[in-house]
Amino acid sequence: MEERRPETPAEANGAAAVFVVIGKQLKLLREKAGLGQKEFGTLVGYGPDLISAVERGVRTPRPELLRKADEVLDAGGLFTEVISQVEEAMSRARTRHPEWYRGYAALEEQASALHVYSNLLVPGLLQTEGYAEAVFAQWRPLLSEETIAKRVADRMARQRKFDIWPSATFSFLLDESVLLRPLGGREVQADQLQNLLRIGSLRTVELQVMPMERSEQPSLDGPFNLLTVRKGGQVAYVEIHTYPRLITDAEEVSVLAERYGLLRAQALRPSESLDLIEKLRGRL
């Protein structure tokens, strides 16, 4: 269900004000250069909807966008100079999620280990902005543009945990069908596969693919997450049609942990998985 009041991606701690100012500066220089949002987006490698959201201050301006914008608009360092402030604002910002998701989001922030199995779509922690936008744009009932922008920004903010040290450890197990589904179009799919290669190469991450040719599949019930929380306890999380369930019963958690172990044993090794993703990326 859509939240009553659309929120900017980082209302807390003044971060939103930083994003609004940058958005206004970006719009001013873009228009001064005689570029439309679509034309400018093509030059910097982003879609017009994302450019619009950044200019309105409802989407976090990513550092890579600021670097490209500075070059394309000949801004003389106006945007590159504020990258550190943007990163600081993002780190201060309080991530906001739908109410039904907030309990899990809090646990995820504290987890020392996270294991994710998905056979439907790329997990949120691995999604690109374009892929996440495609996911929320297809949500039913339809979400407003502001809500989509907020949800995408929140999803991108979750990915900061890959940069924190000491880091949690991560493993992701994806069904090959997830990689083949061109959600958002071929360009979005190609960018998403490239992002999987990037994150899958991190020291703290192991990414594996379950080939579709496997004749055995020990978890046909759908995706799930396993989290190791404080004092070494493990919990599980499942979600179906936005109906979440946090599983703390040790016996139920052990069943999912056993399934995950079997899945990892039957999947391609991390190096083989990255090779497969590279091949799929090369075909697009």
Short mmCIF file of N, CA and C in Angstrom, two decimals, residues 22 25-26 29 61-72 74-87:
data_model
loop_
_atom_site.label_atom_id
_atom_site.label_comp_id
_atom_site.label_asym_id
_atom_site.label_seq_id
_atom_site.Cartn_x
_atom_site.Cartn_y
_atom_site.Cartn_z
N ILE A 22 21.63 21.05 -5.00
CA ILE A 22 22.38 20.49 -6.12
C ILE A 22 21.46 20.30 -7.32
N GLN A 25 20.93 23.62 -9.06
CA GLN A 25 22.12 24.02 -9.81
C GLN A 25 22.26 23.22 -11.10
N LEU A 26 21.98 21.92 -11.02
CA LEU A 26 22.07 21.05 -12.18
C LEU A 26 21.08 21.50 -13.25
N LEU A 29 22.23 24.90 -14.96
CA LEU A 29 23.32 24.76 -15.92
C LEU A 29 22.92 23.93 -17.14
N PRO A 61 21.75 12.40 -5.71
CA PRO A 61 22.67 12.56 -6.83
C PRO A 61 23.92 11.72 -6.61
N ARG A 62 24.05 10.62 -7.30
CA ARG A 62 25.18 9.73 -7.11
C ARG A 62 26.48 10.39 -7.54
N PRO A 63 27.60 10.08 -6.89
CA PRO A 63 28.89 10.70 -7.24
C PRO A 63 29.25 10.57 -8.71
N GLU A 64 28.96 9.40 -9.32
CA GLU A 64 29.32 9.23 -10.72
C GLU A 64 28.53 10.17 -11.63
N LEU A 65 27.27 10.44 -11.27
CA LEU A 65 26.47 11.40 -12.04
C LEU A 65 27.04 12.80 -11.91
N LEU A 66 27.46 13.17 -10.71
CA LEU A 66 28.03 14.50 -10.49
C LEU A 66 29.32 14.69 -11.28
N ARG A 67 30.13 13.66 -11.34
CA ARG A 67 31.39 13.77 -12.11
C ARG A 67 31.10 13.97 -13.60
N LYS A 68 30.16 13.18 -14.12
CA LYS A 68 29.83 13.30 -15.54
C LYS A 68 29.16 14.63 -15.84
N ALA A 69 28.28 15.09 -14.94
CA ALA A 69 27.60 16.36 -15.13
C ALA A 69 28.60 17.52 -15.14
N ASP A 70 29.59 17.45 -14.28
CA ASP A 70 30.60 18.51 -14.22
C ASP A 70 31.34 18.62 -15.54
N GLU A 71 31.61 17.47 -16.14
CA GLU A 71 32.35 17.45 -17.41
C GLU A 71 31.46 17.90 -18.57
N VAL A 72 30.25 17.35 -18.66
CA VAL A 72 29.36 17.68 -19.78
C VAL A 72 28.94 19.14 -19.76
N ASP A 74 30.55 21.57 -18.29
CA ASP A 74 31.72 22.44 -18.11
C ASP A 74 31.54 23.30 -16.86
N ALA A 75 31.23 22.62 -15.75
CA ALA A 75 30.88 23.32 -14.51
C ALA A 75 32.09 23.76 -13.69
N GLY A 76 33.28 23.42 -14.14
CA GLY A 76 34.48 23.90 -13.47
C GLY A 76 34.66 23.41 -12.04
N GLY A 77 34.16 22.21 -11.77
CA GLY A 77 34.33 21.64 -10.43
C GLY A 77 33.18 21.90 -9.49
N LEU A 78 32.13 22.58 -9.96
CA LEU A 78 30.99 22.90 -9.10
C LEU A 78 30.37 21.65 -8.50
N PHE A 79 30.25 20.58 -9.33
CA PHE A 79 29.62 19.36 -8.85
C PHE A 79 30.62 18.39 -8.21
N THR A 80 31.82 18.31 -8.75
CA THR A 80 32.80 17.39 -8.17
C THR A 80 33.23 17.85 -6.78
N GLU A 81 33.20 19.15 -6.54
CA GLU A 81 33.62 19.67 -5.25
C GLU A 81 32.64 19.32 -4.12
N VAL A 82 31.39 19.02 -4.48
CA VAL A 82 30.40 18.74 -3.44
C VAL A 82 30.19 17.24 -3.23
N ILE A 83 30.96 16.41 -3.94
CA ILE A 83 30.77 14.96 -3.80
C ILE A 83 30.98 14.51 -2.36
N SER A 84 32.00 15.05 -1.70
CA SER A 84 32.25 14.65 -0.31
C SER A 84 31.09 15.05 0.59
N GLN A 85 30.49 16.23 0.33
CA GLN A 85 29.34 16.66 1.13
C GLN A 85 28.13 15.77 0.88
N VAL A 86 27.96 15.37 -0.38
CA VAL A 86 26.85 14.47 -0.71
C VAL A 86 27.02 13.13 0.01
N GLU A 87 28.23 12.59 -0.03
CA GLU A 87 28.48 11.31 0.64
C GLU A 87 28.27 11.42 2.14
#
